[in-house]
Amino acid sequence: MRTISFDAVIVGGGGAGMRAALQLAQSGYKTAVISKVFPTRSHTVSAQGGITCAIASADPDDDWRWHMYDTVKGSDYIGDQDAIEYMCSVGPEAIFELEHMGLPFSRTEEGRIYQRPFGGQSKSFGEGGQAARTCAAADRTGHALLHTLYQNNIKNETVFFNEWFAVDLVKNQDGAVVGVIAICIETGETVYVKSKATVFATGGAGRIYASTTNAHINTGDGMGMALRAGVPAQDMEMWQFHPTGIYGAGTLVTEGCRGEGGYLINKDGERFMERYAPNAKDLAGRDVVARSMVMEILEGRGCGPNGDHVKLKLDHLGEEVLESRLPGICELSRTFAHVDPVKEPIPVVPTCHYMMGGIPTNIHGQALNVDADGNDAVIPGLYACGEAACVSVHGANRLGGNSLLDLVVFGRASGLFIEKSLREGIELRNASQTDIDAANTRLQALNDREKGESVAPLRHELQEIMQNHFGVFRTGDFMREGIAKLASLRERVDSVVLADTSSAFNTSRIECLELQNLFETAEATAIVAEARDESRGAHARDDFTERDDENWLCHSLYHSGGKRVSKRGVNFTPNTVETFQPKARSY
Amino acid sequence: MLNVSLYRYNPETDNAPYMQDFTVDTGDRDLMVLDVLELIKAEYDGSVTYRRSCREGVCGSDGLNMNGKNGLACITPLSESVKGGKLVIRPLPGLPVIRDLVVDMSLFYAQYEKVQPYLQNPTPAPAIERLQSPEERAQLDGLYECILCACCSTSCPSFWWNPDRFVGPAGLLQAYRFLADSRDTATEERLAKLDDPFSVFRCHGIQNCVNVCPKGLNPTKAIGHIRGMLLNRAT
């Protein structure tokens, strides 16, 4: 097997990966991005409504501390306050950098960046009413951001390995991460990509659910690789169900629709969020809105012949507003719901959207484990940022517009930190042939296997289990049933067989490897969801309906060895502001 | 049941490409073409090869030629593409085929990179954003939305003929996106790079690009603007 060496290798060509890559490319260190798709095909491209940040355009008095307050509250108090402080305070600088790079933000009459209201936003620490803090490029902010980052990586001559797939981590005898095994999809060649710093910017894993806003490619590859390498996963029970996925298709309709004045109605045409969140109404936290929608459906006020969805009303905003501020939504709605939002409401249903959990990291992107005494221990050589990481700025529920900020801020922070570390010198022992072979075991086994089940039905079965047993509302008994089903599925997934053994552009091989990553992610989710016997943020249990701060004001950690769950403390000590103390969360 | 004819080619086993027919049970649903491909791959032949990612028309992975017309498989419903009960799916024309429906897009990307598709402005940036009026920003509408799917360039006879020298509709749309940006100061350098008989002037206004763009963009119009700028520059 050929070895290619870099100072830093970034796995994933989405927003986080390309922001990290840009930082490192500018530093002059030998950097490569491995992306299983051409970078602009990454899922960041689908982000619509915007990037939340206190740049004080819509409101000259806006303050990043208010954004911090909202984010801590939105997280249901298990977001790390030092990380949230860092994100919200550094955010404006990161946004202005993007604008200077050329990102075509929408504009105000003053020529500044246009900001729209999004859910969970407030002024004056929740006392000053709704804020408008989400910077937008119409409703194509993710597209504009991803293309801008790709363009600037071209400018800085970043090395891209496009349509290469990372299979597994290579660890040396000290347990340090020293690169990855990767396949060139076009030729099928497998190489060892050696690196002093390996950054996972592999995105989410929404495809563990049958119904998701996520792209086909969101298969938790980083999570799978990390868990197989003994890296823990944090807060994996926390999955965001976006209130407005198009009914039937699952495609996303931005929260910006409600920010611009749209609202949800039930079959009686009632604006039901007024009952659940009298103040914020349709702009309450996403977890709150999603649960309210499901309650409406369960109580028989859903729309359609099966009463299984609600509707998003936009027509009162007028054609001009819709076509100028929400053109992409009009397009998606016409294509996937066969509904023209200018004339009639869009059928929507809560749909799996975002993985709040991920690889635990500090604010420099360094991946963390915990030692025997429960203290954080940096995993040498491994970094993570973006949705794959859990730094944790989203805690139990992410606010809309915070994911793009997360990936830009922490992609950048990882790049900055790695650059500094490389300058100071990173000494890691070389991997031995045995180490490399160990990392190649899974791929080798797949290539050698002659009998087993094919990938598509196994994936379907996995997605159905997760959809049915680990959805918006969860109960212990039902989750335990789901865990048992997963346990029996594991062996079958482990022995998935290739439908196609050729080398050239073998997507069948990639799908098998992805399925195993999905499975690792799903299993972690299931086991931790059952363990957290409380309701917090996106994790809502019918059998434990209250938040339990005494036992669960903490992160969960899932350890794949022994399928063990442990707890990790939340950071309550920001550097420049007072701690935001947990209180009852209402909107 | 739907008759689907797929372009197949595996460089390891096939001397030449061939068409393979499938009779697919769609349950009479008006699926998207991508759904049909997913169905074929899952239930009929796991070796069928194509690209896909977002499945909602924004990532640009699944540009294909469906019954003779380029488009994105994920937002093209059967009701708009099937003719006479049949759907013929081929790779985007004019680019080398790697396998089945997957084409080598290197030339297409090279033309994109050639136009230096990034903002250039050497003046020190302010501490906040560079200001831009809504009117100035509106000049970028219809340009920045390109998803690099290559449906346009691979439907363009001039690009088929000179893919190495004619920038093509996608690349030129992006060239104009930066020429039109009030924040960009490299207009002269950009125009100088494009001022030759091939880069821009091979466009003959056939407008295939406009007809196939899945995002409803108009590269021909953008090319017209560049042409005008080049002619003004010459006088």
Coordinates of N, CA and C in Angstrom, one line a residue, chain A residues 37-38 40-41 45-46 48 55 57 96 99-113 137-138 140 143-144 147 150-152 154-155 163 186 207 212-217 249-252 331-332 335-336 456 459 499-500 502-508 511 514, chain B residues 10-12 30 32 34 38 41-42 46-61 74-75 98-99 102 104-105 108-109 112-113 117-120 125-135 137 140 144-149 174 177-178 181 183 214-215:
Chain A
V37 N -17.0 13.5 -1.9 CA -17.7 14.1 -3.1 C -16.9 15.3 -3.4
F38 N -17.1 15.8 -4.6 CA -16.5 17.1 -5.0 C -17.0 18.1 -3.9
T40 N -18.1 21.1 -3.4 CA -19.4 21.8 -3.4 C -20.6 20.9 -3.4
R41 N -20.4 19.6 -3.4 CA -21.6 18.7 -3.2 C -21.8 18.3 -1.8
V45 N -24.1 22.8 1.6 CA -24.7 23.5 0.4 C -26.2 23.6 0.6
S46 N -26.8 22.7 1.4 CA -28.2 22.7 1.6 C -28.7 23.6 2.7
Q48 N -30.0 26.8 4.4 CA -30.8 27.8 3.7 C -30.8 29.1 4.4
I55 N -23.5 40.7 14.5 CA -22.7 41.6 13.7 C -23.3 43.0 13.8
S57 N -26.0 44.5 12.6 CA -26.4 45.2 11.4 C -27.9 45.5 11.5
F96 N -17.2 38.5 9.0 CA -16.6 39.5 8.1 C -15.6 39.0 7.2
E99 N -17.3 37.6 4.3 CA -17.8 38.6 3.4 C -16.6 39.1 2.6
H100 N -15.5 39.3 3.2 CA -14.3 39.8 2.5 C -13.8 38.8 1.4
M101 N -14.1 37.5 1.7 CA -13.8 36.5 0.7 C -14.7 36.5 -0.5
G102 N -15.9 37.2 -0.3 CA -16.8 37.4 -1.5 C -18.2 36.8 -1.3
L103 N -18.4 36.3 -0.1 CA -19.8 35.7 0.1 C -20.9 36.7 -0.2
P104 N -21.8 36.3 -1.2 CA -22.8 37.3 -1.6 C -24.0 37.4 -0.6
F105 N -23.7 38.0 0.5 CA -24.8 38.2 1.5 C -25.9 39.1 0.9
S106 N -27.1 38.9 1.3 CA -28.2 39.9 1.0 C -27.8 41.1 1.8
R107 N -28.4 42.3 1.4 CA -28.0 43.5 2.0 C -29.2 44.4 2.5
T108 N -28.8 45.2 3.5 CA -29.8 46.2 4.0 C -29.7 47.5 3.1
E109 N -30.6 48.4 3.3 CA -30.5 49.7 2.6 C -29.2 50.4 2.9
E110 N -28.6 50.2 4.1 CA -27.3 50.8 4.4 C -26.1 50.1 3.8
G111 N -26.4 49.0 3.1 CA -25.3 48.3 2.5 C -24.7 47.2 3.4
R112 N -25.3 47.1 4.6 CA -24.7 46.1 5.5 C -25.3 44.7 5.2
I113 N -24.8 43.7 5.9 CA -25.3 42.3 5.7 C -26.8 42.2 6.3
A137 N -27.9 35.0 2.9 CA -27.8 35.2 1.4 C -29.0 34.6 0.9
A138 N -30.1 35.4 0.7 CA -31.4 35.0 0.4 C -31.7 33.7 1.3
R140 N -30.2 30.8 0.5 CA -29.2 29.9 -0.1 C -27.9 30.2 0.6
H143 N -25.2 27.4 0.4 CA -24.6 27.3 -0.9 C -23.6 28.4 -1.1
A144 N -24.0 29.6 -0.8 CA -23.1 30.8 -1.0 C -21.9 30.6 -0.1
H147 N -19.6 27.6 -1.6 CA -18.9 27.9 -2.8 C -17.8 29.0 -2.6
Y150 N -14.9 27.2 -1.1 CA -14.2 26.4 -2.2 C -13.4 27.3 -3.1
Q151 N -14.0 28.4 -3.4 CA -13.3 29.4 -4.3 C -12.0 29.9 -3.7
N152 N -12.1 30.2 -2.4 CA -10.9 30.7 -1.7 C -9.9 29.6 -1.5
I154 N -9.4 27.4 -3.8 CA -8.7 27.3 -5.1 C -7.6 28.4 -5.1
K155 N -8.1 29.6 -4.7 CA -7.1 30.8 -4.7 C -5.9 30.4 -3.9
E163 N -13.4 12.9 -4.3 CA -13.9 11.5 -4.5 C -12.9 10.5 -4.0
E186 N -12.3 6.7 -7.8 CA -12.3 6.5 -9.3 C -11.4 5.2 -9.7
R207 N -28.8 10.2 7.9 CA -29.3 9.0 7.2 C -29.5 7.8 8.1
T212 N -35.3 12.2 6.7 CA -34.3 13.2 7.1 C -34.2 14.3 6.0
T213 N -33.8 15.4 6.5 CA -33.5 16.5 5.5 C -32.1 16.3 5.0
N214 N -31.3 15.4 5.5 CA -29.9 15.2 5.2 C -29.7 14.6 3.8
A215 N -28.6 15.0 3.2 CA -28.1 14.4 1.9 C -27.9 12.9 2.1
H216 N -27.9 12.2 1.0 CA -27.5 10.7 1.0 C -26.1 10.5 1.6
I217 N -25.3 11.5 1.5 CA -23.9 11.3 1.9 C -23.7 11.5 3.4
A249 N -41.3 14.1 1.3 CA -40.0 14.2 0.7 C -38.9 14.3 1.7
G250 N -39.2 15.0 2.8 CA -38.2 15.2 3.8 C -37.3 16.4 3.6
T251 N -37.4 17.0 2.4 CA -36.5 18.1 2.1 C -36.8 19.3 3.0
L252 N -35.8 20.1 3.3 CA -35.9 21.1 4.3 C -36.6 22.4 3.8
E331 N -39.1 27.3 -4.9 CA -38.7 26.3 -5.9 C -38.8 24.9 -5.3
L332 N -38.3 24.6 -4.1 CA -38.4 23.3 -3.5 C -39.8 22.9 -3.2
T335 N -41.4 21.9 -6.4 CA -40.9 20.6 -6.9 C -41.3 19.4 -6.1
F336 N -41.2 19.5 -4.7 CA -41.4 18.4 -3.9 C -42.7 18.3 -3.2
A456 N -28.7 -2.4 0.6 CA -29.9 -1.6 0.6 C -30.9 -2.0 1.6
R459 N -29.7 -1.3 5.2 CA -29.8 0.2 5.5 C -31.2 0.6 5.8
A499 N -22.1 -6.0 -3.9 CA -22.8 -6.4 -5.1 C -21.9 -6.3 -6.3
D500 N -20.8 -5.7 -6.1 CA -19.9 -5.3 -7.2 C -18.5 -5.3 -6.7
S502 N -15.7 -4.7 -8.6 CA -14.7 -4.0 -9.5 C -14.0 -2.8 -8.8
S503 N -13.0 -2.3 -9.4 CA -12.2 -1.2 -8.8 C -12.7 0.1 -9.2
A504 N -13.1 0.3 -10.4 CA -13.4 1.6 -10.9 C -14.7 2.2 -10.4
F505 N -14.6 3.3 -9.8 CA -15.8 4.0 -9.3 C -16.9 3.1 -8.7
N506 N -16.4 2.3 -7.7 CA -17.4 1.3 -7.1 C -18.1 1.9 -6.0
T507 N -19.3 2.5 -6.3 CA -20.1 3.1 -5.2 C -20.8 2.1 -4.3
S508 N -20.9 0.9 -4.8 CA -21.4 -0.2 -4.0 C -20.5 -0.4 -2.8
E511 N -20.9 2.4 -0.3 CA -22.2 2.3 0.4 C -22.1 1.3 1.5
E514 N -20.2 2.9 4.3 CA -21.0 3.9 4.9 C -22.1 3.3 5.8
Chain B
N10 N -18.2 -0.3 -17.9 CA -17.3 -0.6 -16.8 C -15.9 -0.8 -17.5
P11 N -15.0 0.2 -17.3 CA -13.7 0.1 -18.0 C -12.9 -1.2 -17.7
E12 N -13.2 -1.9 -16.6 CA -12.5 -3.1 -16.3 C -13.0 -4.3 -17.1
D30 N -45.2 9.2 -9.4 CA -44.4 10.1 -10.2 C -43.1 10.4 -9.5
M32 N -39.0 10.9 -8.9 CA -37.9 11.6 -9.5 C -37.0 10.6 -10.2
L34 N -33.9 10.3 -10.0 CA -32.9 9.8 -9.1 C -33.5 8.6 -8.3
E38 N -32.1 4.9 -7.8 CA -31.9 4.3 -6.4 C -32.6 3.0 -6.4
K41 N -30.6 0.4 -8.4 CA -29.4 0.0 -7.7 C -29.7 -0.9 -6.5
A42 N -30.8 -0.6 -5.8 CA -31.2 -1.3 -4.6 C -31.8 -2.7 -4.9
G46 N -27.0 -3.8 -8.3 CA -26.2 -3.0 -7.3 C -24.9 -2.4 -8.0
S47 N -24.6 -2.8 -9.2 CA -23.4 -2.3 -9.8 C -23.7 -1.0 -10.6
V48 N -24.9 -0.7 -10.8 CA -25.2 0.6 -11.5 C -24.6 1.8 -10.8
T49 N -23.9 2.6 -11.6 CA -23.1 3.6 -10.9 C -23.4 5.0 -11.4
Y50 N -23.7 5.9 -10.4 CA -24.0 7.3 -10.7 C -23.6 8.1 -9.5
R51 N -23.6 9.4 -9.6 CA -23.3 10.3 -8.4 C -24.6 10.8 -7.9
R52 N -24.7 11.0 -6.6 CA -25.8 11.7 -6.0 C -25.4 12.2 -4.6
S53 N -26.0 13.3 -4.1 CA -25.8 13.7 -2.8 C -27.0 14.3 -2.2
C54 N -27.3 15.6 -2.5 CA -28.4 16.3 -1.7 C -29.8 15.8 -2.0
R55 N -30.0 15.3 -3.2 CA -31.3 14.9 -3.7 C -32.4 16.0 -3.6
E56 N -32.0 17.2 -3.7 CA -33.0 18.3 -3.7 C -32.5 19.4 -4.7
G57 N -31.6 19.1 -5.6 CA -31.3 20.1 -6.6 C -30.4 21.2 -6.2
V58 N -29.6 21.1 -5.2 CA -28.7 22.2 -4.8 C -27.2 21.8 -4.8
C59 N -26.9 20.5 -4.9 CA -25.5 20.1 -4.8 C -24.9 19.9 -6.2
G60 N -25.7 19.6 -7.2 CA -25.2 19.5 -8.6 C -24.5 18.2 -8.9
S61 N -24.7 17.2 -8.1 CA -24.0 15.9 -8.3 C -24.6 15.1 -9.5
C74 N -32.4 14.3 -9.6 CA -33.2 14.4 -8.3 C -34.4 15.3 -8.4
I75 N -34.4 16.3 -9.4 CA -35.6 17.2 -9.4 C -36.3 17.1 -10.8
I98 N -16.2 7.8 -17.0 CA -15.4 6.9 -16.1 C -16.1 5.6 -15.9
R99 N -17.3 5.6 -15.6 CA -18.1 4.4 -15.5 C -19.6 4.7 -15.5
V102 N -21.2 8.1 -14.7 CA -20.2 9.0 -14.1 C -19.2 9.5 -15.1
D104 N -16.0 12.2 -16.3 CA -14.8 12.8 -15.8 C -15.0 14.3 -16.0
M105 N -15.1 15.1 -14.9 CA -15.4 16.5 -15.0 C -14.2 17.4 -14.9
F108 N -14.1 20.4 -17.2 CA -15.2 21.4 -16.7 C -14.7 22.2 -15.6
Y109 N -14.1 21.5 -14.6 CA -13.6 22.2 -13.4 C -12.4 23.1 -13.8
Y112 N -13.6 26.3 -15.0 CA -14.1 27.1 -13.9 C -12.9 27.8 -13.2
E113 N -11.9 27.0 -12.9 CA -10.8 27.6 -12.2 C -10.1 28.7 -13.0
P117 N -12.4 32.2 -10.0 CA -13.7 32.4 -9.4 C -13.6 32.7 -8.0
Y118 N -13.0 33.8 -7.7 CA -12.9 34.3 -6.3 C -12.8 35.8 -6.3
L119 N -13.3 36.4 -5.2 CA -13.3 37.9 -5.2 C -11.8 38.4 -5.1
Q120 N -11.5 39.4 -5.9 CA -10.2 40.0 -5.8 C -10.3 41.5 -5.5
A125 N -9.2 45.3 3.8 CA -10.6 45.2 4.2 C -10.9 46.0 5.4
P126 N -12.1 46.5 5.5 CA -12.5 47.3 6.7 C -12.7 46.3 7.9
A127 N -12.9 46.9 9.1 CA -13.1 46.0 10.3 C -14.4 45.3 10.2
I128 N -15.4 45.9 9.5 CA -16.7 45.2 9.3 C -16.7 44.7 7.9
E129 N -17.9 44.4 7.4 CA -18.1 44.0 6.0 C -17.8 45.1 5.0
R130 N -17.5 44.8 3.8 CA -17.5 45.8 2.7 C -18.9 46.2 2.4
L131 N -19.3 47.4 2.3 CA -20.7 47.8 2.1 C -21.0 47.5 0.6
Q132 N -22.3 47.2 0.4 CA -22.8 46.9 -0.9 C -24.2 47.2 -0.9
S133 N -24.7 48.0 -1.8 CA -26.1 48.4 -1.8 C -27.0 47.2 -2.3
P134 N -28.3 47.2 -1.9 CA -29.1 46.1 -2.4 C -29.1 46.1 -3.9
E135 N -29.0 47.2 -4.6 CA -29.0 47.3 -6.0 C -27.8 46.6 -6.6
R137 N -26.0 44.5 -5.0 CA -26.1 43.0 -4.7 C -27.0 42.3 -5.7
L140 N -25.8 40.3 -8.7 CA -25.3 39.0 -8.6 C -26.4 37.9 -8.7
Y144 N -24.8 33.9 -8.9 CA -24.1 33.2 -7.9 C -24.7 31.8 -7.5
E145 N -26.0 31.6 -8.0 CA -26.7 30.4 -7.7 C -26.2 29.2 -8.4
C146 N -25.3 29.3 -9.3 CA -24.8 28.1 -10.1 C -24.3 27.0 -9.1
I147 N -24.7 25.8 -9.5 CA -24.3 24.7 -8.7 C -23.2 23.8 -9.3
L148 N -22.7 24.2 -10.4 CA -21.6 23.5 -11.1 C -22.0 22.0 -11.5
C149 N -23.2 21.9 -11.9 CA -23.7 20.5 -12.3 C -23.2 20.2 -13.7
Q174 N -19.7 32.3 -14.1 CA -19.0 32.7 -12.9 C -18.0 33.8 -13.2
R177 N -20.1 36.7 -12.8 CA -20.5 36.9 -11.4 C -19.5 37.8 -10.7
F178 N -18.2 37.6 -11.0 CA -17.2 38.5 -10.3 C -17.0 39.8 -11.0
D181 N -19.5 42.1 -9.6 CA -19.6 42.3 -8.2 C -18.9 43.6 -7.8
R183 N -17.7 44.7 -5.4 CA -16.6 44.7 -4.4 C -15.3 44.2 -5.1
P214 N -30.9 23.7 -14.6 CA -31.9 23.3 -13.6 C -32.2 24.4 -12.6
K215 N -31.4 25.4 -12.5 CA -31.6 26.5 -11.6 C -32.2 27.7 -12.3

